[in-house]
Amino acid sequence: MNCNLCKENLEAYLEGRLPEDMKRSMRTHLEECSECNALFTSSVLIEKMVAGEREAEPNPFLHTRIMAKIGSMQETPVKQGIFSRVLQPALITMSLAAAIFAGLEAGSLFITADTAYAVPEEMVYLDDAGLESLSLFVNE
Amino acid sequence: MSDSDLIQSILSGNTNDFSVLVERYQRMIFTTCMGYVHNEDDANELTQDVFVSAYSKLRGFRQESAFPTWLTGIAVHACLNFLRQRKRRTGLFDRFIGRPGSDILNIMPFSEQDLDNPERAMISEEGKRIIQGALDGLPERQKTAFILSRYDGLPQREIASAMGLSEGAVESLLQRAKASLHKKLSPYFKKS
């Protein structure tokens, strides 16, 4: 048995399809050849890993969750037509544009109120401090 | 009721019939997803996304291929997108599986009795992680061909249909995937 023959028959050996004498030669070679042994080991462990993951079961509520999610989608594939693909986005865009335009128009109507307090001319020259000196209050 | 009849019924408004398709194929899609993500929670989430996506795209299904083949194609895209996003999030270093060392050989004993009874050989959690890492490191098309072949047990003709390739190309991808996995993993198991 050489390495090439061993590699050729590795799959059949793993699946137990080889005749007894061939199986014995393979076993002897696998014990002696570290390279073929490594190949054999990795083949077995890959199959083990795959078999382990294949045994995993989906969540028992997965089916319910999927159908609930689909149920929450308001529109069925049948109803999804030109409205959802074209008209709906166009309507939303037009509504937004109208809202922005209305906002700009409303903003342009704003007039700054003249809140500056106009002091009458006669009051400008009025000297309260001079008329009622602080000393008058203090001396009282 | 055949898949085709169910699809016609769903498209005519009997949306509850989609439940039958989910029941029929959820296990198959879940197994495909497991091959990519190796994690039951993520596989459940992906399976849900695949069926929701299939439902919303059902009108576009032209029935040129079988429904499960079409569904598998959606699952493959969903899983590859999920892995690309995860790779972007976690960075390249998390994907690095490390170089073989003597400690790894110690935690993956493979006795000589296993040579006679490979089906009895045990695989440790660390061994699983190393093999999953090697599988994750395959190029996307090789990985997809390997998963559809080994996890789903699909014949090459159906793999070719799901991947949009010729059967010869699938055969070549499978050979390369196998060779690449052995090349990556053999050093871990080589006796010094």
mmCIF file of C-alpha atoms in Angstrom:
data_model
loop_
_atom_site.group_PDB
_atom_site.id
_atom_site.type_symbol
_atom_site.label_atom_id
_atom_site.label_comp_id
_atom_site.label_asym_id
_atom_site.label_seq_id
_atom_site.Cartn_x
_atom_site.Cartn_y
_atom_site.Cartn_z
ATOM 1 C CA MET A 1 0.000 0.000 0.000
ATOM 2 C CA ASN A 2 1.334 3.411 -0.920
ATOM 3 C CA CYS A 3 0.015 6.905 -0.158
ATOM 4 C CA ASN A 4 -1.708 7.397 -3.514
ATOM 5 C CA LEU A 5 -3.610 4.125 -3.218
ATOM 6 C CA CYS A 6 -4.492 4.952 0.368
ATOM 7 C CA LYS A 7 -5.865 8.370 -0.611
ATOM 8 C CA GLU A 8 -7.863 6.825 -3.453
ATOM 9 C CA ASN A 9 -9.484 4.321 -1.124
ATOM 10 C CA LEU A 10 -9.911 6.563 1.887
ATOM 11 C CA GLU A 11 -13.548 7.366 1.253
ATOM 12 C CA ALA A 12 -14.439 3.706 0.687
ATOM 13 C CA TYR A 13 -12.538 2.799 3.870
ATOM 14 C CA LEU A 14 -14.454 5.421 5.846
ATOM 15 C CA GLU A 15 -17.727 4.107 4.508
ATOM 16 C CA GLY A 16 -16.743 0.488 5.234
ATOM 17 C CA ARG A 17 -16.989 -0.533 1.584
ATOM 18 C CA LEU A 18 -13.559 -2.194 1.279
ATOM 19 C CA PRO A 19 -12.955 -5.956 1.325
ATOM 20 C CA GLU A 20 -11.286 -7.308 4.460
ATOM 21 C CA ASP A 21 -7.747 -7.730 3.016
ATOM 22 C CA MET A 22 -7.773 -4.197 1.599
ATOM 23 C CA LYS A 23 -9.100 -2.874 4.882
ATOM 24 C CA ARG A 24 -6.172 -4.524 6.731
ATOM 25 C CA SER A 25 -3.611 -2.994 4.339
ATOM 26 C CA MET A 26 -5.219 0.417 4.759
ATOM 27 C CA ARG A 27 -5.120 0.099 8.536
ATOM 28 C CA THR A 28 -1.445 -0.864 8.511
ATOM 29 C CA HIS A 29 -0.595 2.022 6.211
ATOM 30 C CA LEU A 30 -2.569 4.500 8.323
ATOM 31 C CA GLU A 31 -0.674 3.400 11.421
ATOM 32 C CA GLU A 32 2.673 3.850 9.709
ATOM 33 C CA CYS A 33 2.143 6.957 7.564
ATOM 34 C CA SER A 34 1.578 10.131 9.572
ATOM 35 C CA GLU A 35 0.513 12.091 6.496
ATOM 36 C CA CYS A 36 -2.219 9.647 5.477
ATOM 37 C CA ASN A 37 -3.218 9.279 9.100
ATOM 38 C CA ALA A 38 -3.641 13.045 9.374
ATOM 39 C CA LEU A 39 -5.734 13.035 6.193
ATOM 40 C CA PHE A 40 -7.862 10.206 7.563
ATOM 41 C CA THR A 41 -8.321 11.937 10.920
ATOM 42 C CA SER A 42 -9.329 15.252 9.372
ATOM 43 C CA SER A 43 -11.801 13.452 7.061
ATOM 44 C CA VAL A 44 -13.419 11.676 9.996
ATOM 45 C CA LEU A 45 -13.621 14.788 12.138
ATOM 46 C CA ILE A 46 -15.072 16.917 9.336
ATOM 47 C CA GLU A 47 -17.820 14.314 8.895
ATOM 48 C CA LYS A 48 -18.374 14.242 12.670
ATOM 49 C CA MET A 49 -18.673 18.006 12.865
ATOM 50 C CA VAL A 50 -21.084 18.130 9.915
ATOM 51 C CA ALA A 51 -23.175 15.260 11.318
ATOM 52 C CA GLY A 52 -23.361 17.022 14.705
ATOM 53 C CA GLU A 53 -24.609 20.266 13.154
ATOM 54 C CA ARG A 54 -27.075 18.424 10.926
ATOM 55 C CA GLU A 55 -28.685 16.973 14.033
ATOM 56 C CA ALA A 56 -29.483 20.427 15.406
ATOM 57 C CA GLU A 57 -33.218 21.132 15.472
ATOM 58 C CA PRO A 58 -34.820 24.473 14.650
ATOM 59 C CA ASN A 59 -36.642 26.312 17.401
ATOM 60 C CA PRO A 60 -40.065 24.664 17.941
ATOM 61 C CA PHE A 61 -41.690 28.106 17.680
ATOM 62 C CA LEU A 62 -39.874 29.013 14.472
ATOM 63 C CA HIS A 63 -42.842 28.185 12.263
ATOM 64 C CA THR A 64 -45.166 30.324 14.412
ATOM 65 C CA ARG A 65 -42.676 33.184 14.459
ATOM 66 C CA ILE A 66 -42.313 33.125 10.678
ATOM 67 C CA MET A 67 -46.066 33.146 10.114
ATOM 68 C CA ALA A 68 -46.541 35.906 12.703
ATOM 69 C CA LYS A 69 -43.920 38.018 10.961
ATOM 70 C CA ILE A 70 -45.581 37.424 7.607
ATOM 71 C CA GLY A 71 -48.974 38.199 9.141
ATOM 72 C CA SER A 72 -47.628 41.529 10.356
ATOM 73 C CA MET A 73 -46.662 42.449 6.826
ATOM 74 C CA GLN A 74 -49.823 44.295 5.884
ATOM 75 C CA GLU A 75 -49.697 43.751 2.172
ATOM 76 C CA THR A 76 -49.684 40.391 0.498
ATOM 77 C CA PRO A 77 -47.484 39.742 -2.554
ATOM 78 C CA VAL A 78 -50.624 39.870 -4.669
ATOM 79 C CA LYS A 79 -51.509 43.357 -3.506
ATOM 80 C CA GLN A 80 -47.997 44.730 -3.948
ATOM 81 C CA GLY A 81 -48.320 46.549 -7.203
ATOM 82 C CA ILE A 82 -47.596 49.901 -8.723
ATOM 83 C CA PHE A 83 -49.009 51.712 -5.677
ATOM 84 C CA SER A 84 -46.413 50.386 -3.208
ATOM 85 C CA ARG A 85 -43.517 50.614 -5.640
ATOM 86 C CA VAL A 86 -44.107 53.997 -7.322
ATOM 87 C CA LEU A 87 -47.171 55.917 -6.179
ATOM 88 C CA GLN A 88 -46.657 55.575 -2.444
ATOM 89 C CA PRO A 89 -43.078 56.985 -2.405
ATOM 90 C CA ALA A 90 -44.142 59.714 -4.860
ATOM 91 C CA LEU A 91 -47.095 60.658 -2.642
ATOM 92 C CA ILE A 92 -44.867 60.811 0.445
ATOM 93 C CA THR A 93 -42.286 62.961 -1.376
ATOM 94 C CA MET A 94 -44.978 65.334 -2.640
ATOM 95 C CA SER A 95 -46.489 65.635 0.857
ATOM 96 C CA LEU A 96 -43.069 66.464 2.288
ATOM 97 C CA ALA A 97 -42.426 69.061 -0.411
ATOM 98 C CA ALA A 98 -45.854 70.634 0.219
ATOM 99 C CA ALA A 99 -45.176 70.753 3.973
ATOM 100 C CA ILE A 100 -41.792 72.449 3.425
ATOM 101 C CA PHE A 101 -43.336 74.964 0.997
ATOM 102 C CA ALA A 102 -46.147 75.757 3.443
ATOM 103 C CA GLY A 103 -43.556 76.238 6.195
ATOM 104 C CA LEU A 104 -41.553 78.671 4.065
ATOM 105 C CA GLU A 105 -44.689 80.607 3.119
ATOM 106 C CA ALA A 106 -45.811 80.851 6.734
ATOM 107 C CA GLY A 107 -42.321 82.005 7.721
ATOM 108 C CA SER A 108 -42.309 84.779 5.109
ATOM 109 C CA LEU A 109 -45.496 86.279 6.660
ATOM 110 C CA PHE A 110 -43.672 87.025 9.874
ATOM 111 C CA ILE A 111 -43.181 90.757 10.518
ATOM 112 C CA THR A 112 -40.727 91.977 13.103
ATOM 113 C CA ALA A 113 -42.688 93.946 15.705
ATOM 114 C CA ASP A 114 -41.224 97.309 16.666
ATOM 115 C CA THR A 115 -40.991 96.750 20.401
ATOM 116 C CA ALA A 116 -38.543 99.575 21.160
ATOM 117 C CA TYR A 117 -40.143 101.796 23.793
ATOM 118 C CA ALA A 118 -40.423 105.336 22.523
ATOM 119 C CA VAL A 119 -39.626 107.797 25.325
ATOM 120 C CA PRO A 120 -41.696 110.983 25.089
ATOM 121 C CA GLU A 121 -39.587 114.068 24.485
ATOM 122 C CA GLU A 122 -40.681 115.823 27.720
ATOM 123 C CA MET A 123 -39.545 112.852 29.783
ATOM 124 C CA VAL A 124 -36.038 112.886 28.359
ATOM 125 C CA TYR A 125 -35.143 116.069 30.270
ATOM 126 C CA LEU A 126 -36.826 115.008 33.466
ATOM 127 C CA ASP A 127 -34.302 114.589 36.257
ATOM 128 C CA ASP A 128 -35.932 112.513 38.988
ATOM 129 C CA ALA A 129 -32.777 112.322 41.034
ATOM 130 C CA GLY A 130 -32.364 116.074 41.006
ATOM 131 C CA LEU A 131 -35.992 116.707 42.009
ATOM 132 C CA GLU A 132 -36.002 114.292 44.884
ATOM 133 C CA SER A 133 -32.568 114.253 46.455
ATOM 134 C CA LEU A 134 -31.687 111.208 48.467
ATOM 135 C CA SER A 135 -30.580 113.383 51.408
ATOM 136 C CA LEU A 136 -34.203 114.529 51.875
ATOM 137 C CA PHE A 137 -35.265 110.963 52.627
ATOM 138 C CA VAL A 138 -32.240 110.228 54.746
ATOM 139 C CA ASN A 139 -32.601 113.305 56.918
ATOM 140 C CA GLU A 140 -36.240 112.548 57.528
ATOM 141 C CA MET B 1 -50.751 19.577 -2.576
ATOM 142 C CA SER B 2 -47.647 20.273 -4.660
ATOM 143 C CA ASP B 3 -45.358 23.278 -4.136
ATOM 144 C CA SER B 4 -46.525 24.705 -7.428
ATOM 145 C CA ASP B 5 -50.222 24.459 -6.458
ATOM 146 C CA LEU B 6 -49.504 26.026 -3.092
ATOM 147 C CA ILE B 7 -47.673 28.933 -4.708
ATOM 148 C CA GLN B 8 -50.563 29.552 -7.094
ATOM 149 C CA SER B 9 -52.946 29.466 -4.165
ATOM 150 C CA ILE B 10 -50.825 31.937 -2.159
ATOM 151 C CA LEU B 11 -50.602 34.313 -5.098
ATOM 152 C CA SER B 12 -54.389 34.144 -5.486
ATOM 153 C CA GLY B 13 -54.730 35.460 -1.954
ATOM 154 C CA ASN B 14 -54.696 32.342 0.261
ATOM 155 C CA THR B 15 -51.682 33.556 2.190
ATOM 156 C CA ASN B 16 -52.156 30.960 4.933
ATOM 157 C CA ASP B 17 -51.005 28.284 2.479
ATOM 158 C CA PHE B 18 -47.491 29.646 2.893
ATOM 159 C CA SER B 19 -47.576 27.953 6.293
ATOM 160 C CA VAL B 20 -47.447 24.567 4.529
ATOM 161 C CA LEU B 21 -44.300 25.568 2.633
ATOM 162 C CA VAL B 22 -42.684 26.785 5.860
ATOM 163 C CA GLU B 23 -43.510 23.505 7.582
ATOM 164 C CA ARG B 24 -42.154 21.553 4.621
ATOM 165 C CA TYR B 25 -38.811 23.325 4.218
ATOM 166 C CA GLN B 26 -37.899 25.028 7.489
ATOM 167 C CA ARG B 27 -35.703 22.133 8.604
ATOM 168 C CA MET B 28 -33.820 22.082 5.300
ATOM 169 C CA ILE B 29 -33.157 25.837 5.372
ATOM 170 C CA PHE B 30 -32.188 25.737 9.047
ATOM 171 C CA THR B 31 -29.586 23.037 8.300
ATOM 172 C CA THR B 32 -28.162 25.102 5.426
ATOM 173 C CA CYS B 33 -27.885 28.114 7.728
ATOM 174 C CA MET B 34 -26.205 25.989 10.421
ATOM 175 C CA GLY B 35 -23.508 25.112 7.886
ATOM 176 C CA TYR B 36 -22.642 28.781 7.532
ATOM 177 C CA VAL B 37 -23.069 30.127 11.068
ATOM 178 C CA HIS B 38 -22.589 27.040 13.331
ATOM 179 C CA ASN B 39 -24.941 28.607 15.857
ATOM 180 C CA GLU B 40 -28.580 27.661 16.462
ATOM 181 C CA ASP B 41 -29.792 31.143 17.437
ATOM 182 C CA ASP B 42 -28.316 32.763 14.343
ATOM 183 C CA ALA B 43 -29.560 29.885 12.151
ATOM 184 C CA ASN B 44 -33.110 30.359 13.511
ATOM 185 C CA GLU B 45 -32.981 34.093 12.806
ATOM 186 C CA LEU B 46 -31.642 33.527 9.312
ATOM 187 C CA THR B 47 -34.261 30.862 8.564
ATOM 188 C CA GLN B 48 -36.973 33.315 9.561
ATOM 189 C CA ASP B 49 -35.467 36.019 7.332
ATOM 190 C CA VAL B 50 -35.232 33.573 4.418
ATOM 191 C CA PHE B 51 -38.925 32.664 4.573
ATOM 192 C CA VAL B 52 -40.042 36.263 5.018
ATOM 193 C CA SER B 53 -37.883 37.245 2.055
ATOM 194 C CA ALA B 54 -39.226 34.323 -0.005
ATOM 195 C CA TYR B 55 -42.789 35.369 0.797
ATOM 196 C CA SER B 56 -42.233 38.926 -0.331
ATOM 197 C CA LYS B 57 -40.471 37.785 -3.519
ATOM 198 C CA LEU B 58 -42.925 35.032 -4.355
ATOM 199 C CA ARG B 59 -44.425 36.915 -7.281
ATOM 200 C CA GLY B 60 -40.987 37.008 -8.895
ATOM 201 C CA PHE B 61 -40.538 33.215 -8.668
ATOM 202 C CA ARG B 62 -40.865 32.021 -12.250
ATOM 203 C CA GLN B 63 -40.801 28.305 -11.353
ATOM 204 C CA GLU B 64 -37.874 27.683 -13.706
ATOM 205 C CA SER B 65 -36.297 25.717 -10.868
ATOM 206 C CA ALA B 66 -37.908 23.743 -8.049
ATOM 207 C CA PHE B 67 -39.166 25.804 -5.101
ATOM 208 C CA PRO B 68 -36.654 24.313 -2.593
ATOM 209 C CA THR B 69 -33.801 25.124 -4.991
ATOM 210 C CA TRP B 70 -35.014 28.734 -5.266
ATOM 211 C CA LEU B 71 -35.394 28.880 -1.480
ATOM 212 C CA THR B 72 -31.874 27.499 -1.033
ATOM 213 C CA GLY B 73 -30.546 30.260 -3.290
ATOM 214 C CA ILE B 74 -32.192 32.869 -1.037
ATOM 215 C CA ALA B 75 -30.736 31.149 2.043
ATOM 216 C CA VAL B 76 -27.224 31.128 0.548
ATOM 217 C CA HIS B 77 -27.398 34.867 -0.184
ATOM 218 C CA ALA B 78 -28.794 35.631 3.263
ATOM 219 C CA CYS B 79 -26.068 33.596 4.999
ATOM 220 C CA LEU B 80 -23.236 35.071 2.931
ATOM 221 C CA ASN B 81 -24.506 38.602 3.629
ATOM 222 C CA PHE B 82 -24.767 37.787 7.319
ATOM 223 C CA LEU B 83 -21.178 36.492 7.382
ATOM 224 C CA ARG B 84 -19.877 39.536 5.456
ATOM 225 C CA GLN B 85 -21.539 41.863 7.971
ATOM 226 C CA ARG B 86 -20.214 39.839 10.895
ATOM 227 C CA LYS B 87 -16.729 39.861 9.393
ATOM 228 C CA ARG B 88 -16.863 43.638 9.059
ATOM 229 C CA ARG B 89 -17.967 43.899 12.693
ATOM 230 C CA THR B 90 -15.509 41.507 14.261
ATOM 231 C CA GLY B 91 -12.496 42.135 12.053
ATOM 232 C CA LEU B 92 -10.061 39.779 10.514
ATOM 233 C CA PHE B 93 -8.291 38.703 13.676
ATOM 234 C CA ASP B 94 -11.274 36.823 15.024
ATOM 235 C CA ARG B 95 -11.305 34.717 11.890
ATOM 236 C CA PHE B 96 -7.714 33.630 12.331
ATOM 237 C CA ILE B 97 -7.668 30.035 13.492
ATOM 238 C CA GLY B 98 -4.051 29.943 14.571
ATOM 239 C CA ARG B 99 -1.160 27.716 13.693
ATOM 240 C CA PRO B 100 -1.055 24.090 14.727
ATOM 241 C CA GLY B 101 0.662 23.423 18.000
ATOM 242 C CA SER B 102 1.360 20.452 20.243
ATOM 243 C CA ASP B 103 -1.342 21.521 22.709
ATOM 244 C CA ILE B 104 -3.988 21.121 20.013
ATOM 245 C CA LEU B 105 -2.878 17.556 19.344
ATOM 246 C CA ASN B 106 -3.265 16.838 23.044
ATOM 247 C CA ILE B 107 -6.832 18.037 23.192
ATOM 248 C CA MET B 108 -7.833 16.081 20.093
ATOM 249 C CA PRO B 109 -6.873 12.508 20.859
ATOM 250 C CA PHE B 110 -7.571 10.066 18.051
ATOM 251 C CA SER B 111 -6.860 6.575 19.234
ATOM 252 C CA GLU B 112 -5.711 3.709 17.056
ATOM 253 C CA GLN B 113 -9.001 1.947 17.729
ATOM 254 C CA ASP B 114 -10.625 4.751 15.782
ATOM 255 C CA LEU B 115 -8.836 3.527 12.670
ATOM 256 C CA ASP B 116 -11.105 0.487 12.698
ATOM 257 C CA ASN B 117 -14.210 2.302 13.857
ATOM 258 C CA PRO B 118 -14.029 5.882 12.668
ATOM 259 C CA GLU B 119 -17.713 6.370 13.403
ATOM 260 C CA ARG B 120 -16.915 5.940 17.122
ATOM 261 C CA ALA B 121 -14.280 8.669 17.134
ATOM 262 C CA MET B 122 -15.129 11.570 19.400
ATOM 263 C CA ILE B 123 -14.736 15.196 18.520
ATOM 264 C CA SER B 124 -13.963 17.757 21.201
ATOM 265 C CA GLU B 125 -15.402 21.273 21.329
ATOM 266 C CA GLU B 126 -11.964 22.626 20.432
ATOM 267 C CA GLY B 127 -11.823 20.237 17.489
ATOM 268 C CA LYS B 128 -15.197 21.497 16.285
ATOM 269 C CA ARG B 129 -14.033 25.090 16.561
ATOM 270 C CA ILE B 130 -10.921 24.365 14.498
ATOM 271 C CA ILE B 131 -12.888 22.583 11.769
ATOM 272 C CA GLN B 132 -15.555 25.311 11.731
ATOM 273 C CA GLY B 133 -12.766 27.877 11.394
ATOM 274 C CA ALA B 134 -11.277 25.985 8.457
ATOM 275 C CA LEU B 135 -14.704 25.755 6.786
ATOM 276 C CA ASP B 136 -15.399 29.448 7.404
ATOM 277 C CA GLY B 137 -12.053 30.278 5.833
ATOM 278 C CA LEU B 138 -12.956 28.703 2.489
ATOM 279 C CA PRO B 139 -13.770 31.028 -0.426
ATOM 280 C CA GLU B 140 -17.526 31.697 -0.623
ATOM 281 C CA ARG B 141 -18.283 29.500 -3.643
ATOM 282 C CA GLN B 142 -16.280 26.534 -2.330
ATOM 283 C CA LYS B 143 -17.965 26.889 1.044
ATOM 284 C CA THR B 144 -21.424 27.054 -0.528
ATOM 285 C CA ALA B 145 -20.804 23.983 -2.685
ATOM 286 C CA PHE B 146 -19.471 22.085 0.347
ATOM 287 C CA ILE B 147 -22.400 23.055 2.591
ATOM 288 C CA LEU B 148 -25.062 22.244 0.004
ATOM 289 C CA SER B 149 -23.385 18.902 -0.635
ATOM 290 C CA ARG B 150 -22.599 17.795 2.913
ATOM 291 C CA TYR B 151 -25.169 19.534 5.068
ATOM 292 C CA ASP B 152 -28.139 19.411 2.699
ATOM 293 C CA GLY B 153 -27.079 16.287 0.840
ATOM 294 C CA LEU B 154 -28.041 17.878 -2.489
ATOM 295 C CA PRO B 155 -26.902 16.192 -5.693
ATOM 296 C CA GLN B 156 -24.482 18.167 -7.872
ATOM 297 C CA ARG B 157 -27.228 18.938 -10.391
ATOM 298 C CA GLU B 158 -29.288 20.774 -7.764
ATOM 299 C CA ILE B 159 -26.247 22.520 -6.314
ATOM 300 C CA ALA B 160 -25.417 23.715 -9.820
ATOM 301 C CA SER B 161 -28.986 25.005 -10.245
ATOM 302 C CA ALA B 162 -28.979 26.812 -6.867
ATOM 303 C CA MET B 163 -25.586 28.399 -7.554
ATOM 304 C CA GLY B 164 -26.192 29.132 -11.226
ATOM 305 C CA LEU B 165 -23.169 27.077 -12.294
ATOM 306 C CA SER B 166 -22.504 24.017 -14.423
ATOM 307 C CA GLU B 167 -22.216 20.601 -12.794
ATOM 308 C CA GLY B 168 -18.561 20.456 -13.804
ATOM 309 C CA ALA B 169 -17.888 23.725 -12.010
ATOM 310 C CA VAL B 170 -19.589 22.391 -8.870
ATOM 311 C CA GLU B 171 -17.498 19.201 -9.029
ATOM 312 C CA SER B 172 -14.374 21.313 -9.263
ATOM 313 C CA LEU B 173 -15.455 23.528 -6.345
ATOM 314 C CA LEU B 174 -16.118 20.473 -4.183
ATOM 315 C CA GLN B 175 -12.708 18.974 -4.971
ATOM 316 C CA ARG B 176 -10.974 22.247 -4.190
ATOM 317 C CA ALA B 177 -12.950 22.696 -0.968
ATOM 318 C CA LYS B 178 -12.032 19.200 0.174
ATOM 319 C CA ALA B 179 -8.351 19.660 -0.706
ATOM 320 C CA SER B 180 -8.261 23.037 1.010
ATOM 321 C CA LEU B 181 -9.862 21.695 4.188
ATOM 322 C CA HIS B 182 -7.414 18.793 4.352
ATOM 323 C CA LYS B 183 -4.493 21.117 3.732
ATOM 324 C CA LYS B 184 -5.612 23.381 6.573
ATOM 325 C CA LEU B 185 -6.479 20.628 9.003
ATOM 326 C CA SER B 186 -3.888 17.908 8.402
ATOM 327 C CA PRO B 187 -1.086 19.739 10.254
ATOM 328 C CA TYR B 188 -3.226 19.666 13.411
ATOM 329 C CA PHE B 189 -3.420 15.879 13.346
ATOM 330 C CA LYS B 190 0.038 14.978 12.114
ATOM 331 C CA LYS B 191 1.932 12.835 14.593
ATOM 332 C CA SER B 192 5.475 14.088 15.117
#
